[in-house]
Structures are given as C-alpha cells and as structure tokens.
PDB file of C-alpha atoms in Angstrom:
ATOM      1  CA  MET A   1      30.447  29.452  29.158  1.00 44.00           C
ATOM      2  CA  LYS A   2      29.691  26.447  31.317  1.00 42.00           C
ATOM      3  CA  PRO A   3      25.864  26.489  30.772  1.00 42.00           C
ATOM      4  CA  PHE A   4      26.411  26.603  26.983  1.00 34.00           C
ATOM      5  CA  SER A   5      28.698  23.545  27.036  1.00 34.00           C
ATOM      6  CA  ARG A   6      26.130  21.625  29.093  1.00 34.00           C
ATOM      7  CA  TRP A   7      23.475  22.397  26.480  1.00 32.00           C
ATOM      8  CA  LEU A   8      25.688  21.004  23.677  1.00 35.00           C
ATOM      9  CA  VAL A   9      26.243  17.794  25.612  1.00 34.00           C
ATOM     10  CA  SER A  10      22.521  17.349  26.261  1.00 34.00           C
ATOM     11  CA  VAL A  11      21.422  17.696  22.605  1.00 35.00           C
ATOM     12  CA  PRO A  12      22.727  14.249  21.586  1.00 37.00           C
ATOM     13  CA  THR A  13      21.091  12.784  24.687  1.00 32.00           C
ATOM     14  CA  VAL A  14      17.727  14.259  23.670  1.00 31.00           C
ATOM     15  CA  VAL A  15      18.127  12.948  20.118  1.00 31.00           C
ATOM     16  CA  VAL A  16      18.929   9.451  21.392  1.00 32.00           C
ATOM     17  CA  LEU A  17      15.942   9.528  23.747  1.00 31.00           C
ATOM     18  CA  LEU A  18      13.579  10.633  20.971  1.00 31.00           C
ATOM     19  CA  ALA A  19      14.847   7.936  18.616  1.00 33.00           C
ATOM     20  CA  SER A  20      14.554   5.222  21.246  1.00 33.00           C
ATOM     21  CA  THR A  21      10.941   6.164  22.047  1.00 35.00           C
ATOM     22  CA  GLY A  22       9.874   5.837  18.424  1.00 39.00           C
ATOM     23  CA  CYS A  23       9.695   9.536  17.607  1.00 41.00           C
ATOM     24  CA  GLY A  24      12.711   9.472  15.331  1.00 39.00           C
ATOM     25  CA  SER A  25      12.233   6.406  13.144  1.00 47.00           C
ATOM     26  CA  ASP A  26      10.539   3.060  12.714  1.00 62.00           C
ATOM     27  CA  ASP A  27      11.282  -0.076  10.769  1.00 85.00           C
ATOM     28  CA  SER A  28       8.442   0.346   8.283  1.00 92.00           C
ATOM     29  CA  ALA A  29       9.302   0.218   4.618  1.00 96.00           C
ATOM     30  CA  HIS A  30       8.500   3.560   3.020  1.00 97.00           C
ATOM     31  CA  ILE A  31       6.536   2.676  -0.127  1.00 97.00           C
ATOM     32  CA  ALA A  32       4.491   5.326  -1.934  1.00 96.00           C
ATOM     33  CA  ALA A  33       0.961   4.324  -2.848  1.00 96.00           C
ATOM     34  CA  PRO A  34      -0.002   4.799  -6.492  1.00 96.00           C
ATOM     35  CA  ASP A  35      -0.768   8.425  -7.301  1.00 93.00           C
ATOM     36  CA  PRO A  36      -3.366   8.989  -8.519  1.00 92.00           C
ATOM     37  CA  ALA A  37      -5.256   6.192  -6.820  1.00 94.00           C
ATOM     38  CA  PRO A  38      -6.428   3.480  -9.223  1.00 96.00           C
ATOM     39  CA  PRO A  39      -9.948   3.552 -10.698  1.00 96.00           C
ATOM     40  CA  GLU A  40     -12.540   1.850  -8.481  1.00 97.00           C
ATOM     41  CA  GLU A  41     -12.592  -1.568 -10.218  1.00 96.00           C
ATOM     42  CA  GLN A  42      -8.796  -1.779 -10.158  1.00 97.00           C
ATOM     43  CA  ALA A  43      -8.782  -0.592  -6.541  1.00 98.00           C
ATOM     44  CA  ARG A  44     -11.211  -3.397  -5.638  1.00 98.00           C
ATOM     45  CA  LEU A  45      -8.931  -5.960  -7.296  1.00 98.00           C
ATOM     46  CA  CYS A  46      -5.892  -4.529  -5.520  1.00 98.00           C
ATOM     47  CA  ARG A  47      -7.651  -4.813  -2.157  1.00 98.00           C
ATOM     48  CA  GLU A  48      -8.367  -8.485  -2.926  1.00 98.00           C
ATOM     49  CA  LEU A  49      -4.722  -9.014  -3.883  1.00 98.00           C
ATOM     50  CA  HIS A  50      -3.604  -7.366  -0.642  1.00 98.00           C
ATOM     51  CA  LYS A  51      -5.613  -9.953   1.348  1.00 98.00           C
ATOM     52  CA  LYS A  52      -4.007 -12.856  -0.564  1.00 98.00           C
ATOM     53  CA  LEU A  53      -0.352 -11.764  -0.449  1.00 98.00           C
ATOM     54  CA  PRO A  54       2.055 -14.327   1.012  1.00 97.00           C
ATOM     55  CA  ALA A  55       3.625 -13.871   4.448  1.00 97.00           C
ATOM     56  CA  THR A  56       7.050 -14.529   2.941  1.00 96.00           C
ATOM     57  CA  VAL A  57       8.580 -13.776  -0.441  1.00 96.00           C
ATOM     58  CA  ASP A  58      11.797 -15.555  -1.364  1.00 92.00           C
ATOM     59  CA  GLY A  59      12.248 -16.397   2.340  1.00 93.00           C
ATOM     60  CA  LYS A  60      11.840 -12.758   3.430  1.00 96.00           C
ATOM     61  CA  GLU A  61       9.148 -11.888   5.969  1.00 97.00           C
ATOM     62  CA  GLN A  62       6.428  -9.364   5.190  1.00 97.00           C
ATOM     63  CA  ARG A  63       6.936  -6.090   7.025  1.00 97.00           C
ATOM     64  CA  SER A  64       4.882  -3.011   7.766  1.00 97.00           C
ATOM     65  CA  VAL A  65       4.630  -0.265   5.166  1.00 97.00           C
ATOM     66  CA  SER A  66       4.495   3.458   5.744  1.00 97.00           C
ATOM     67  CA  PRO A  67       2.197   5.094   4.935  1.00 96.00           C
ATOM     68  CA  GLU A  68      -0.228   2.195   5.381  1.00 96.00           C
ATOM     69  CA  SER A  69      -2.094   1.356   2.183  1.00 97.00           C
ATOM     70  CA  GLU A  70      -4.105  -1.492   0.703  1.00 96.00           C
ATOM     71  CA  PHE A  71      -2.157  -0.883  -2.507  1.00 98.00           C
ATOM     72  CA  THR A  72       1.363  -1.550  -1.149  1.00 98.00           C
ATOM     73  CA  ALA A  73       3.323  -4.307   0.583  1.00 98.00           C
ATOM     74  CA  ALA A  74       6.950  -5.108   1.403  1.00 98.00           C
ATOM     75  CA  TRP A  75       9.139  -8.063   2.377  1.00 97.00           C
ATOM     76  CA  GLY A  76      12.665  -8.144   3.790  1.00 97.00           C
ATOM     77  CA  SER A  77      15.257  -5.446   4.338  1.00 96.00           C
ATOM     78  CA  PRO A  78      16.006  -3.760   2.034  1.00 96.00           C
ATOM     79  CA  PRO A  79      12.422  -4.342   0.966  1.00 97.00           C
ATOM     80  CA  ILE A  80      11.066  -6.145  -2.029  1.00 97.00           C
ATOM     81  CA  SER A  81       8.139  -3.801  -2.627  1.00 98.00           C
ATOM     82  CA  LEU A  82       4.779  -4.273  -4.316  1.00 98.00           C
ATOM     83  CA  ARG A  83       2.413  -1.562  -5.539  1.00 98.00           C
ATOM     84  CA  CYS A  84      -0.947  -2.403  -7.086  1.00 98.00           C
ATOM     85  CA  GLY A  85      -2.972  -0.055  -9.257  1.00 97.00           C
ATOM     86  CA  VAL A  86       0.022   1.752 -10.749  1.00 97.00           C
ATOM     87  CA  ARG A  87      -0.026   3.359 -14.180  1.00 94.00           C
ATOM     88  CA  ARG A  88       0.986   1.584 -17.372  1.00 92.00           C
ATOM     89  CA  PRO A  89       4.804   1.335 -17.621  1.00 92.00           C
ATOM     90  CA  LEU A  90       6.160   4.135 -19.798  1.00 88.00           C
ATOM     91  CA  VAL A  91       8.099   1.736 -22.009  1.00 89.00           C
ATOM     92  CA  VAL A  92       4.766   0.353 -23.313  1.00 89.00           C
ATOM     93  CA  THR A  93       2.950   3.712 -23.428  1.00 85.00           C
ATOM     94  CA  GLU A  94       2.457   5.235 -26.869  1.00 88.00           C
ATOM     95  CA  GLY A  95       4.103   8.621 -27.202  1.00 89.00           C
ATOM     96  CA  TYR A  96       6.866   7.871 -24.704  1.00 88.00           C
ATOM     97  CA  LYS A  97      10.309   8.727 -26.044  1.00 90.00           C
ATOM     98  CA  TYR A  98      11.562   5.148 -25.550  1.00 86.00           C
ATOM     99  CA  TYR A  99       8.290   3.381 -26.454  1.00 81.00           C
ATOM    100  CA  ARG A 100       8.894  -0.336 -27.057  1.00 86.00           C
ATOM    101  CA  PRO A 101       5.543  -2.088 -27.484  1.00 83.00           C
ATOM    102  CA  GLN A 102       7.254  -5.444 -28.038  1.00 86.00           C
ATOM    103  CA  SER A 103       9.322  -5.312 -24.837  1.00 88.00           C
ATOM    104  CA  PRO A 104      10.134  -8.854 -23.709  1.00 91.00           C
ATOM    105  CA  THR A 105       8.203 -10.270 -20.778  1.00 93.00           C
ATOM    106  CA  ILE A 106       8.747 -13.301 -18.580  1.00 93.00           C
ATOM    107  CA  GLU A 107       6.004 -15.686 -17.532  1.00 95.00           C
ATOM    108  CA  ILE A 108       5.883 -17.125 -14.035  1.00 94.00           C
ATOM    109  CA  ASN A 109       2.946 -19.296 -12.958  1.00 94.00           C
ATOM    110  CA  ASP A 110       0.714 -17.949 -15.759  1.00 96.00           C
ATOM    111  CA  VAL A 111       1.479 -14.300 -14.980  1.00 97.00           C
ATOM    112  CA  GLU A 112       3.452 -12.184 -17.436  1.00 96.00           C
ATOM    113  CA  TRP A 113       5.898  -9.654 -16.008  1.00 96.00           C
ATOM    114  CA  LEU A 114       7.665  -6.826 -17.838  1.00 95.00           C
ATOM    115  CA  PRO A 115      11.173  -6.433 -16.352  1.00 94.00           C
ATOM    116  CA  GLU A 116      12.886  -3.016 -16.368  1.00 93.00           C
ATOM    117  CA  GLU A 117      16.329  -2.486 -14.883  1.00 91.00           C
ATOM    118  CA  GLN A 118      16.467   0.721 -12.847  1.00 92.00           C
ATOM    119  CA  PRO A 119      19.400   3.176 -12.660  1.00 94.00           C
ATOM    120  CA  ASP A 120      20.227   2.020  -9.106  1.00 93.00           C
ATOM    121  CA  GLY A 121      20.546  -1.607 -10.255  1.00 90.00           C
ATOM    122  CA  SER A 122      17.181  -2.682  -8.858  1.00 92.00           C
ATOM    123  CA  LEU A 123      14.687  -4.479 -11.051  1.00 93.00           C
ATOM    124  CA  ARG A 124      11.114  -3.262 -11.522  1.00 95.00           C
ATOM    125  CA  LEU A 125       8.716  -5.900 -12.809  1.00 96.00           C
ATOM    126  CA  THR A 126       5.182  -4.973 -13.830  1.00 97.00           C
ATOM    127  CA  THR A 127       2.396  -7.349 -14.756  1.00 97.00           C
ATOM    128  CA  SER A 128       1.049  -7.288 -18.275  1.00 93.00           C
ATOM    129  CA  LYS A 129      -2.220  -8.648 -19.669  1.00 92.00           C
ATOM    130  CA  ARG A 130      -3.998  -8.196 -16.321  1.00 96.00           C
ATOM    131  CA  THR A 131      -6.918  -5.899 -15.472  1.00 96.00           C
ATOM    132  CA  ALA A 132      -4.815  -3.970 -12.940  1.00 97.00           C
ATOM    133  CA  TRP A 133      -1.119  -3.151 -13.112  1.00 97.00           C
ATOM    134  CA  VAL A 134       0.960  -4.704 -10.307  1.00 98.00           C
ATOM    135  CA  GLU A 135       4.537  -3.481  -9.878  1.00 98.00           C
ATOM    136  CA  VAL A 136       7.232  -5.271  -7.874  1.00 97.00           C
ATOM    137  CA  THR A 137      10.619  -3.667  -7.228  1.00 96.00           C
ATOM    138  CA  VAL A 138      13.478  -5.952  -6.256  1.00 95.00           C
ATOM    139  CA  PRO A 139      16.653  -4.380  -4.790  1.00 94.00           C
ATOM    140  CA  ALA A 140      19.900  -4.958  -6.693  1.00 91.00           C
ATOM    141  CA  ASN A 141      21.445  -7.074  -3.926  1.00 89.00           C
ATOM    142  CA  TYR A 142      18.627  -9.646  -4.377  1.00 88.00           C
ATOM    143  CA  THR A 143      18.730  -9.727  -8.181  1.00 82.00           C
ATOM    144  CA  GLY A 144      22.467 -10.121  -8.598  1.00 71.00           C
ATOM    145  CA  PRO A 145      24.283  -9.485 -11.878  1.00 69.00           C
ATOM    146  CA  THR A 146      22.020 -11.833 -13.861  1.00 66.00           C
ATOM    147  CA  GLY A 147      18.737 -10.142 -12.939  1.00 67.00           C
ATOM    148  CA  GLU A 148      17.384 -12.939 -10.740  1.00 73.00           C
ATOM    149  CA  PHE A 149      13.627 -12.697 -10.163  1.00 76.00           C
ATOM    150  CA  SER A 150      12.630 -16.026  -8.588  1.00 82.00           C
ATOM    151  CA  MET A 151      10.840 -14.108  -5.828  1.00 87.00           C
ATOM    152  CA  LEU A 152       8.003 -13.623  -8.302  1.00 93.00           C
ATOM    153  CA  VAL A 153       7.081 -17.292  -7.879  1.00 92.00           C
ATOM    154  CA  ASP A 154       5.713 -16.428  -4.431  1.00 91.00           C
ATOM    155  CA  LEU A 155       3.767 -13.403  -5.744  1.00 97.00           C
ATOM    156  CA  SER A 156       2.475 -14.736  -9.070  1.00 97.00           C
ATOM    157  CA  ASP A 157      -0.026 -17.133  -7.491  1.00 95.00           C
ATOM    158  CA  ALA A 158      -1.696 -14.323  -5.541  1.00 97.00           C
ATOM    159  CA  VAL A 159      -1.779 -12.115  -8.663  1.00 98.00           C
ATOM    160  CA  ARG A 160      -3.197 -14.913 -10.818  1.00 97.00           C
ATOM    161  CA  LYS A 161      -5.958 -15.641  -8.281  1.00 97.00           C
ATOM    162  CA  THR A 162      -7.071 -12.020  -7.758  1.00 97.00           C
ATOM    163  CA  ILE A 163      -6.224  -9.926 -10.843  1.00 97.00           C
ATOM    164  CA  PRO A 164      -8.031 -11.380 -13.878  1.00 97.00           C
ATOM    165  CA  PHE A 165      -6.441 -11.780 -17.284  1.00 93.00           C
ATOM    166  CA  GLY A 166      -7.340  -8.856 -19.549  1.00 91.00           C
ATOM    167  CA  TYR A 167      -6.144  -5.592 -20.964  1.00 81.00           C
ATOM    168  CA  ILE A 168      -6.309  -2.118 -19.464  1.00 76.00           C
ATOM    169  CA  GLN A 169      -7.151   0.624 -21.918  1.00 62.00           C
TER     170      GLN A 169
END
C-alpha cells in the first residue's frame, strides 16, 4: 500500500515539473490560420500586412501566436486577434440563410469594417472593399456593452497601406 500512495503523491509533482519546463503550456495566443489558405495574390498581400502590423493595439503589446503563421497576429490577453486571407463573411454571402448584403459598416482611417457580434459577446470585424479579407476579433471585455472598436484605429493604417481598395469575387 505504501508504494502506491507514493506514486499518487509524485504525479502532481511530475505535472508541475512538466508545466514549468514548457512542456505543458506557453503564453502564445492560439489563433487558427485561414483554412483553406488564401489564393496566392491575397496571401502575398497578407504577408505584406503582417510586416506592417503595429507593435501595440489599443495599448496592448503584440504577442506570439500558435501555430506561427504570416496570416495571424494577436495583441494583449485575452488576445485581440487578426487573421488575413479569410473567406467572405457569411452575412454578405449570397445563399446564406441570414444574407444581408446591405449590412452596416464602419469606416476608420479609410478602411471599412463589417462588425458582427459573436455569441460569446466578442466582436468580429471584417474589412470590406479590399482585395483580401482581414478579420479582427475583439474580446467582449474590451468592447464593453456599447461595442467599442477604437482598437481598429491602430490596425486600419496598416490595412490601408498594404491591402488595396477593391472587390473580391
């Protein structure tokens, strides 16, 4: 009986040791890259955007993303996440059950964003009238009850400079 009780005591110790050596977790934001990957021209634009992204967004520092991708980025904790080269938002896709082609957009620094509140209270904002779709997800605790999205000021300049105005077919 004594050897068995020693084994039970040592399991938590092993778990703690693994976690402290980096085998259990890291502080990377887990952001899925677009799937499928964007077409080559959009991918090229997304790579350019990735190089121009700001170090801070709304005062939050950029952090590492897992898995690493030139199509994703994150700031703060919980992360404000960015994905470039995503598909057209369903709400503006013909044939979608809740298709709303005239969905309201907001314009920040000459970039139009389509806001969509998510079931968890977060806000997903996707560019419109650009040659690649860029999606930013803002956690609910940053948006507040009024749907605050001032963090897009920091991102819109990079989008405007790297993703040309145009329409994706």
